[in-house]
Amino acid sequence: MESFATLIANRRSTRKFTDQLLSPEQVELILKAALMAPASKRSNPWQFVVVEDKEMLKTLARCKANGSSFLEGCALAIVVLANVMESEVWIEDASIASIYMQLQAEDLGLGSCWCQIRNRQTEDEMDSSQYVRNVLNIPYQLEVLSIIGIGYKDQVRKPFDESHLQWEKIHLGTYKVPEEKENNQK
Ligand SMILES: Cc1cc2nc3c(=O)[nH]c(=O)nc-3n(C[C@H](O)[C@H](O)[C@H](O)COP(=O)(O)O)c2cc1C
């Protein structure tokens, strides 16, 4: 079993998938990860729509002008919704559930990619959230945060290159503007 550090270095966004479907056990594990995600005050404001139907995946792939076409090729898409009346920090809660599913997918050797829906538009400049709401019959009180596309990887991606780690974004003790950091190093 790989360490968590290796898992997060290996998780890269996958946008090309094979035709292989996921097993029910794999899907269950991914959904369990979402349902176990921490949420503020345990309000669990999220809801998840699980989409496997090819035609529906094709329709969802048109939810944005850019960056959503990969959804057409995935085996499974999980649409992450949150009830804005149930939590004032639903964005955080739904984001954590989204990344939990991505990490569980990686642990299963599967690829995944986040498709941003909130604050995005379709090619016709329709709100992407509204587009997804119409397509999936989602009631108005539920916001659409993301769609997580998952499947067997059909592309090899290198683990995160540690030479790209932005250590300058780490501040020890107090925040330091870049000049202060440079002076400290002299
Ligand atoms: C909040 C968020 C929104 C994202 N939206 C999209 C998206 O709409 N389409 C897409 O192809 N990738 C999307 N991504 C994936 C990022 O492009 C990707 O994580 C980033 O480029 C780093 O690459 P890596 O995941 O391979 O390490 C999103 C990631 C995050 C965290």
PDB file of C-alpha atoms and ligand atoms in Angstrom:
ATOM      1  CA  MET A   1       0.000   0.000   0.000  1.00  0.00           C
ATOM      2  CA  GLU A   2       1.451   3.361  -0.980  1.00  0.00           C
ATOM      3  CA  SER A   3       1.868   6.096   1.586  1.00  0.00           C
ATOM      4  CA  PHE A   4      -0.479   9.074   1.637  1.00  0.00           C
ATOM      5  CA  ALA A   5       2.460  11.283   0.563  1.00  0.00           C
ATOM      6  CA  THR A   6       2.933   9.120  -2.551  1.00  0.00           C
ATOM      7  CA  LEU A   7      -0.801   9.086  -3.233  1.00  0.00           C
ATOM      8  CA  ILE A   8      -1.040  12.877  -3.314  1.00  0.00           C
ATOM      9  CA  ALA A   9       2.081  13.194  -5.471  1.00  0.00           C
ATOM     10  CA  ASN A  10       0.646  10.663  -7.957  1.00  0.00           C
ATOM     11  CA  ARG A  11      -2.800  12.229  -8.162  1.00  0.00           C
ATOM     12  CA  ARG A  12      -2.717  14.271 -11.320  1.00  0.00           C
ATOM     13  CA  SER A  13      -5.796  15.348 -13.252  1.00  0.00           C
ATOM     14  CA  THR A  14      -6.773  12.666 -15.756  1.00  0.00           C
ATOM     15  CA  ARG A  15      -8.810  13.815 -18.737  1.00  0.00           C
ATOM     16  CA  LYS A  16      -8.484  10.724 -20.934  1.00  0.00           C
ATOM     17  CA  PHE A  17     -10.172   7.497 -19.913  1.00  0.00           C
ATOM     18  CA  THR A  18     -10.547   3.974 -21.303  1.00  0.00           C
ATOM     19  CA  ASP A  19     -14.013   2.512 -21.928  1.00  0.00           C
ATOM     20  CA  GLN A  20     -13.771   0.227 -18.895  1.00  0.00           C
ATOM     21  CA  LEU A  21     -16.571   0.710 -16.400  1.00  0.00           C
ATOM     22  CA  LEU A  22     -16.059   0.854 -12.662  1.00  0.00           C
ATOM     23  CA  SER A  23     -17.213  -1.984 -10.446  1.00  0.00           C
ATOM     24  CA  PRO A  24     -20.080  -1.376  -7.987  1.00  0.00           C
ATOM     25  CA  GLU A  25     -17.534  -1.824  -5.165  1.00  0.00           C
ATOM     26  CA  GLN A  26     -15.333   0.940  -6.576  1.00  0.00           C
ATOM     27  CA  VAL A  27     -18.294   3.275  -6.957  1.00  0.00           C
ATOM     28  CA  GLU A  28     -19.410   2.521  -3.419  1.00  0.00           C
ATOM     29  CA  LEU A  29     -15.965   3.303  -1.998  1.00  0.00           C
ATOM     30  CA  ILE A  30     -15.847   6.624  -3.855  1.00  0.00           C
ATOM     31  CA  LEU A  31     -19.305   7.593  -2.604  1.00  0.00           C
ATOM     32  CA  LYS A  32     -18.415   6.531   0.928  1.00  0.00           C
ATOM     33  CA  ALA A  33     -15.421   8.880   0.779  1.00  0.00           C
ATOM     34  CA  ALA A  34     -17.766  11.747  -0.092  1.00  0.00           C
ATOM     35  CA  LEU A  35     -20.171  10.878   2.690  1.00  0.00           C
ATOM     36  CA  MET A  36     -17.312  10.655   5.215  1.00  0.00           C
ATOM     37  CA  ALA A  37     -15.873  14.050   4.280  1.00  0.00           C
ATOM     38  CA  PRO A  38     -15.721  16.557   7.114  1.00  0.00           C
ATOM     39  CA  ALA A  39     -18.335  19.300   7.031  1.00  0.00           C
ATOM     40  CA  SER A  40     -18.753  22.368   9.179  1.00  0.00           C
ATOM     41  CA  LYS A  41     -20.953  21.651  12.220  1.00  0.00           C
ATOM     42  CA  ARG A  42     -21.674  18.241  10.620  1.00  0.00           C
ATOM     43  CA  SER A  43     -24.323  19.975   8.567  1.00  0.00           C
ATOM     44  CA  ASN A  44     -23.555  17.747   5.534  1.00  0.00           C
ATOM     45  CA  PRO A  45     -25.194  20.177   3.111  1.00  0.00           C
ATOM     46  CA  TRP A  46     -24.105  18.151   0.058  1.00  0.00           C
ATOM     47  CA  GLN A  47     -26.027  15.908  -2.308  1.00  0.00           C
ATOM     48  CA  PHE A  48     -24.443  13.843  -5.087  1.00  0.00           C
ATOM     49  CA  VAL A  49     -25.870  12.833  -8.451  1.00  0.00           C
ATOM     50  CA  VAL A  50     -24.146   9.772  -9.901  1.00  0.00           C
ATOM     51  CA  VAL A  51     -24.148   9.701 -13.692  1.00  0.00           C
ATOM     52  CA  GLU A  52     -23.050   6.725 -15.794  1.00  0.00           C
ATOM     53  CA  ASP A  53     -25.344   7.074 -18.800  1.00  0.00           C
ATOM     54  CA  LYS A  54     -23.242   7.871 -21.891  1.00  0.00           C
ATOM     55  CA  GLU A  55     -25.790  10.259 -23.408  1.00  0.00           C
ATOM     56  CA  MET A  56     -26.064  12.166 -20.144  1.00  0.00           C
ATOM     57  CA  LEU A  57     -22.256  12.343 -19.853  1.00  0.00           C
ATOM     58  CA  LYS A  58     -22.192  13.814 -23.356  1.00  0.00           C
ATOM     59  CA  THR A  59     -24.770  16.420 -22.350  1.00  0.00           C
ATOM     60  CA  LEU A  60     -22.862  17.277 -19.176  1.00  0.00           C
ATOM     61  CA  ALA A  61     -19.666  17.648 -21.219  1.00  0.00           C
ATOM     62  CA  ARG A  62     -21.246  20.762 -22.788  1.00  0.00           C
ATOM     63  CA  CYS A  63     -21.845  22.444 -19.425  1.00  0.00           C
ATOM     64  CA  LYS A  64     -19.003  24.914 -19.943  1.00  0.00           C
ATOM     65  CA  ALA A  65     -17.394  26.822 -22.793  1.00  0.00           C
ATOM     66  CA  ASN A  66     -14.033  25.296 -21.846  1.00  0.00           C
ATOM     67  CA  GLY A  67     -12.661  22.582 -19.613  1.00  0.00           C
ATOM     68  CA  SER A  68     -15.662  20.225 -19.466  1.00  0.00           C
ATOM     69  CA  SER A  69     -15.319  18.114 -22.634  1.00  0.00           C
ATOM     70  CA  PHE A  70     -13.377  15.389 -20.768  1.00  0.00           C
ATOM     71  CA  LEU A  71     -16.637  14.406 -19.037  1.00  0.00           C
ATOM     72  CA  GLU A  72     -17.816  12.741 -22.241  1.00  0.00           C
ATOM     73  CA  GLY A  73     -15.141  10.066 -21.940  1.00  0.00           C
ATOM     74  CA  CYS A  74     -15.297   9.252 -18.250  1.00  0.00           C
ATOM     75  CA  ALA A  75     -16.943   6.124 -16.863  1.00  0.00           C
ATOM     76  CA  LEU A  76     -18.664   7.954 -14.062  1.00  0.00           C
ATOM     77  CA  ALA A  77     -19.401  11.558 -13.203  1.00  0.00           C
ATOM     78  CA  ILE A  78     -20.421  12.663  -9.766  1.00  0.00           C
ATOM     79  CA  VAL A  79     -22.214  15.984  -9.666  1.00  0.00           C
ATOM     80  CA  VAL A  80     -21.559  17.685  -6.346  1.00  0.00           C
ATOM     81  CA  LEU A  81     -24.446  19.797  -5.086  1.00  0.00           C
ATOM     82  CA  ALA A  82     -24.981  21.641  -1.843  1.00  0.00           C
ATOM     83  CA  ASN A  83     -27.982  23.139  -0.139  1.00  0.00           C
ATOM     84  CA  VAL A  84     -27.165  26.794   0.475  1.00  0.00           C
ATOM     85  CA  MET A  85     -29.845  26.960   3.201  1.00  0.00           C
ATOM     86  CA  GLU A  86     -28.161  24.225   5.198  1.00  0.00           C
ATOM     87  CA  SER A  87     -24.712  25.743   5.492  1.00  0.00           C
ATOM     88  CA  GLU A  88     -23.158  29.175   5.014  1.00  0.00           C
ATOM     89  CA  VAL A  89     -19.888  27.399   4.205  1.00  0.00           C
ATOM     90  CA  TRP A  90     -21.303  24.986   1.632  1.00  0.00           C
ATOM     91  CA  ILE A  91     -18.516  25.815  -0.831  1.00  0.00           C
ATOM     92  CA  GLU A  92     -15.912  24.524   1.600  1.00  0.00           C
ATOM     93  CA  ASP A  93     -17.990  21.460   2.513  1.00  0.00           C
ATOM     94  CA  ALA A  94     -18.691  20.520  -1.099  1.00  0.00           C
ATOM     95  CA  SER A  95     -15.068  21.169  -2.115  1.00  0.00           C
ATOM     96  CA  ILE A  96     -13.745  18.853   0.568  1.00  0.00           C
ATOM     97  CA  ALA A  97     -16.176  16.102  -0.506  1.00  0.00           C
ATOM     98  CA  SER A  98     -15.034  16.596  -4.100  1.00  0.00           C
ATOM     99  CA  ILE A  99     -11.337  16.176  -3.330  1.00  0.00           C
ATOM    100  CA  TYR A 100     -12.022  13.229  -1.014  1.00  0.00           C
ATOM    101  CA  MET A 101     -13.595  11.418  -3.969  1.00  0.00           C
ATOM    102  CA  GLN A 102     -10.607  12.270  -6.166  1.00  0.00           C
ATOM    103  CA  LEU A 103      -8.190  10.903  -3.575  1.00  0.00           C
ATOM    104  CA  GLN A 104     -10.238   7.725  -3.105  1.00  0.00           C
ATOM    105  CA  ALA A 105     -10.306   7.266  -6.896  1.00  0.00           C
ATOM    106  CA  GLU A 106      -6.527   7.628  -7.028  1.00  0.00           C
ATOM    107  CA  ASP A 107      -6.183   5.078  -4.231  1.00  0.00           C
ATOM    108  CA  LEU A 108      -8.170   2.662  -6.424  1.00  0.00           C
ATOM    109  CA  GLY A 109      -5.740   3.306  -9.291  1.00  0.00           C
ATOM    110  CA  LEU A 110      -8.377   5.332 -11.145  1.00  0.00           C
ATOM    111  CA  GLY A 111      -8.025   8.739 -12.757  1.00  0.00           C
ATOM    112  CA  SER A 112     -10.223  11.742 -12.078  1.00  0.00           C
ATOM    113  CA  CYS A 113     -10.611  15.411 -12.851  1.00  0.00           C
ATOM    114  CA  TRP A 114     -12.550  18.244 -11.248  1.00  0.00           C
ATOM    115  CA  CYS A 115     -14.879  20.167 -13.556  1.00  0.00           C
ATOM    116  CA  GLN A 116     -15.632  23.575 -12.057  1.00  0.00           C
ATOM    117  CA  ILE A 117     -19.307  24.562 -12.351  1.00  0.00           C
ATOM    118  CA  ARG A 118     -19.833  27.403  -9.885  1.00  0.00           C
ATOM    119  CA  ASN A 119     -19.146  30.812 -11.490  1.00  0.00           C
ATOM    120  CA  ARG A 120     -18.742  29.302 -14.949  1.00  0.00           C
ATOM    121  CA  GLN A 121     -20.696  29.700 -18.202  1.00  0.00           C
ATOM    122  CA  THR A 122     -21.662  27.561 -21.193  1.00  0.00           C
ATOM    123  CA  GLU A 123     -20.665  28.458 -24.734  1.00  0.00           C
ATOM    124  CA  ASP A 124     -23.988  30.376 -25.021  1.00  0.00           C
ATOM    125  CA  GLU A 125     -23.116  32.296 -21.855  1.00  0.00           C
ATOM    126  CA  MET A 126     -25.701  30.494 -19.779  1.00  0.00           C
ATOM    127  CA  ASP A 127     -24.787  29.929 -16.156  1.00  0.00           C
ATOM    128  CA  SER A 128     -23.217  26.432 -16.019  1.00  0.00           C
ATOM    129  CA  SER A 129     -24.930  25.769 -12.729  1.00  0.00           C
ATOM    130  CA  GLN A 130     -28.331  26.478 -14.319  1.00  0.00           C
ATOM    131  CA  TYR A 131     -27.445  24.271 -17.301  1.00  0.00           C
ATOM    132  CA  VAL A 132     -26.655  21.335 -14.995  1.00  0.00           C
ATOM    133  CA  ARG A 133     -29.756  22.058 -12.904  1.00  0.00           C
ATOM    134  CA  ASN A 134     -31.998  21.900 -15.994  1.00  0.00           C
ATOM    135  CA  VAL A 135     -30.416  18.713 -17.298  1.00  0.00           C
ATOM    136  CA  LEU A 136     -30.592  16.821 -13.995  1.00  0.00           C
ATOM    137  CA  ASN A 137     -33.833  18.271 -12.495  1.00  0.00           C
ATOM    138  CA  ILE A 138     -32.034  19.846  -9.564  1.00  0.00           C
ATOM    139  CA  PRO A 139     -34.162  22.104  -7.333  1.00  0.00           C
ATOM    140  CA  TYR A 140     -33.289  25.778  -6.962  1.00  0.00           C
ATOM    141  CA  GLN A 141     -32.016  25.603  -3.368  1.00  0.00           C
ATOM    142  CA  LEU A 142     -29.194  23.315  -4.434  1.00  0.00           C
ATOM    143  CA  GLU A 143     -26.082  24.921  -5.882  1.00  0.00           C
ATOM    144  CA  VAL A 144     -23.836  22.973  -8.230  1.00  0.00           C
ATOM    145  CA  LEU A 145     -20.216  23.190  -7.180  1.00  0.00           C
ATOM    146  CA  SER A 146     -18.358  20.689  -9.328  1.00  0.00           C
ATOM    147  CA  ILE A 147     -18.568  17.554 -11.388  1.00  0.00           C
ATOM    148  CA  ILE A 148     -15.919  14.946 -10.647  1.00  0.00           C
ATOM    149  CA  GLY A 149     -15.222  12.783 -13.700  1.00  0.00           C
ATOM    150  CA  ILE A 150     -13.707   9.382 -12.920  1.00  0.00           C
ATOM    151  CA  GLY A 151     -12.526   6.382 -14.930  1.00  0.00           C
ATOM    152  CA  TYR A 152      -9.640   4.101 -15.789  1.00  0.00           C
ATOM    153  CA  LYS A 153      -6.658   6.188 -16.881  1.00  0.00           C
ATOM    154  CA  ASP A 154      -5.835   6.282 -20.576  1.00  0.00           C
ATOM    155  CA  GLN A 155      -2.899   8.639 -20.148  1.00  0.00           C
ATOM    156  CA  VAL A 156       0.275   8.409 -18.142  1.00  0.00           C
ATOM    157  CA  ARG A 157       1.033  11.469 -16.060  1.00  0.00           C
ATOM    158  CA  LYS A 158       4.174  12.018 -14.065  1.00  0.00           C
ATOM    159  CA  PRO A 159       3.833  12.495 -10.318  1.00  0.00           C
ATOM    160  CA  PHE A 160       3.995  16.093  -9.095  1.00  0.00           C
ATOM    161  CA  ASP A 161       7.485  17.470  -9.774  1.00  0.00           C
ATOM    162  CA  GLU A 162       8.795  18.549  -6.377  1.00  0.00           C
ATOM    163  CA  SER A 163      11.131  21.086  -7.990  1.00  0.00           C
ATOM    164  CA  HIS A 164       7.911  23.070  -8.653  1.00  0.00           C
ATOM    165  CA  LEU A 165       6.955  23.280  -4.997  1.00  0.00           C
ATOM    166  CA  GLN A 166       6.428  26.966  -4.189  1.00  0.00           C
ATOM    167  CA  TRP A 167       8.198  27.074  -0.865  1.00  0.00           C
ATOM    168  CA  GLU A 168       8.172  30.893  -1.079  1.00  0.00           C
ATOM    169  CA  LYS A 169       4.468  30.679  -0.221  1.00  0.00           C
ATOM    170  CA  ILE A 170       5.334  29.280   3.186  1.00  0.00           C
ATOM    171  CA  HIS A 171       5.868  31.930   5.872  1.00  0.00           C
ATOM    172  CA  LEU A 172       7.469  31.024   9.154  1.00  0.00           C
ATOM    173  CA  GLY A 173       6.122  32.768  12.257  1.00  0.00           C
ATOM    174  CA  THR A 174       4.622  35.837  10.570  1.00  0.00           C
ATOM    175  CA  TYR A 175       3.767  36.738   6.986  1.00  0.00           C
ATOM    176  CA  LYS A 176       6.765  38.118   5.103  1.00  0.00           C
ATOM    177  CA  VAL A 177       6.669  40.114   1.883  1.00  0.00           C
ATOM    178  CA  PRO A 178       9.149  38.791  -0.727  1.00  0.00           C
ATOM    179  CA  GLU A 179      11.770  41.537  -0.043  1.00  0.00           C
ATOM    180  CA  GLU A 180      11.890  40.640   3.642  1.00  0.00           C
ATOM    181  CA  LYS A 181      12.487  37.029   2.728  1.00  0.00           C
ATOM    182  CA  GLU A 182      15.350  37.994   0.415  1.00  0.00           C
ATOM    183  CA  ASN A 183      16.955  40.197   3.119  1.00  0.00           C
ATOM    184  CA  ASN A 184      16.709  37.365   5.625  1.00  0.00           C
ATOM    185  CA  GLN A 185      18.624  35.140   3.253  1.00  0.00           C
ATOM    186  CA  LYS A 186      21.524  37.672   2.826  1.00  0.00           C
TER     187      LYS A 186
HETATM  188  C1  LIG B   1     -11.346  24.180  -8.007  1.00  0.00           C
HETATM  189  C2  LIG B   1     -10.809  23.454  -9.223  1.00  0.00           C
HETATM  190  C3  LIG B   1     -11.425  23.633 -10.442  1.00  0.00           C
HETATM  191  C4  LIG B   1     -10.970  22.950 -11.561  1.00  0.00           C
HETATM  192  N1  LIG B   1     -11.661  23.058 -12.728  1.00  0.00           N
HETATM  193  C5  LIG B   1     -11.276  22.322 -13.793  1.00  0.00           C
HETATM  194  C6  LIG B   1     -12.077  22.315 -14.971  1.00  0.00           C
HETATM  195  O1  LIG B   1     -13.140  22.910 -15.043  1.00  0.00           O
HETATM  196  N2  LIG B   1     -11.635  21.581 -16.020  1.00  0.00           N
HETATM  197  C7  LIG B   1     -10.475  20.855 -15.976  1.00  0.00           C
HETATM  198  O2  LIG B   1     -10.136  20.212 -16.978  1.00  0.00           O
HETATM  199  N3  LIG B   1      -9.702  20.833 -14.858  1.00  0.00           N
HETATM  200  C8  LIG B   1     -10.081  21.531 -13.773  1.00  0.00           C
HETATM  201  N4  LIG B   1      -9.364  21.471 -12.611  1.00  0.00           N
HETATM  202  C9  LIG B   1      -8.115  20.705 -12.567  1.00  0.00           C
HETATM  203  C10 LIG B   1      -6.910  21.652 -12.528  1.00  0.00           C
HETATM  204  O3  LIG B   1      -6.727  22.219 -13.802  1.00  0.00           O
HETATM  205  C11 LIG B   1      -5.675  20.862 -12.076  1.00  0.00           C
HETATM  206  O4  LIG B   1      -5.901  20.335 -10.796  1.00  0.00           O
HETATM  207  C12 LIG B   1      -4.435  21.745 -12.034  1.00  0.00           C
HETATM  208  O5  LIG B   1      -4.081  22.182 -13.320  1.00  0.00           O
HETATM  209  C13 LIG B   1      -3.236  20.996 -11.455  1.00  0.00           C
HETATM  210  O6  LIG B   1      -2.971  19.822 -12.209  1.00  0.00           O
HETATM  211  P1  LIG B   1      -2.992  18.375 -11.559  1.00  0.00           P
HETATM  212  O7  LIG B   1      -4.349  18.155 -10.954  1.00  0.00           O
HETATM  213  O8  LIG B   1      -2.722  17.433 -12.700  1.00  0.00           O
HETATM  214  O9  LIG B   1      -1.908  18.310 -10.533  1.00  0.00           O
HETATM  215  C14 LIG B   1      -9.817  22.117 -11.473  1.00  0.00           C
HETATM  216  C15 LIG B   1      -9.197  21.946 -10.231  1.00  0.00           C
HETATM  217  C16 LIG B   1      -9.693  22.585  -9.128  1.00  0.00           C
HETATM  218  C17 LIG B   1      -9.055  22.326  -7.784  1.00  0.00           C
END
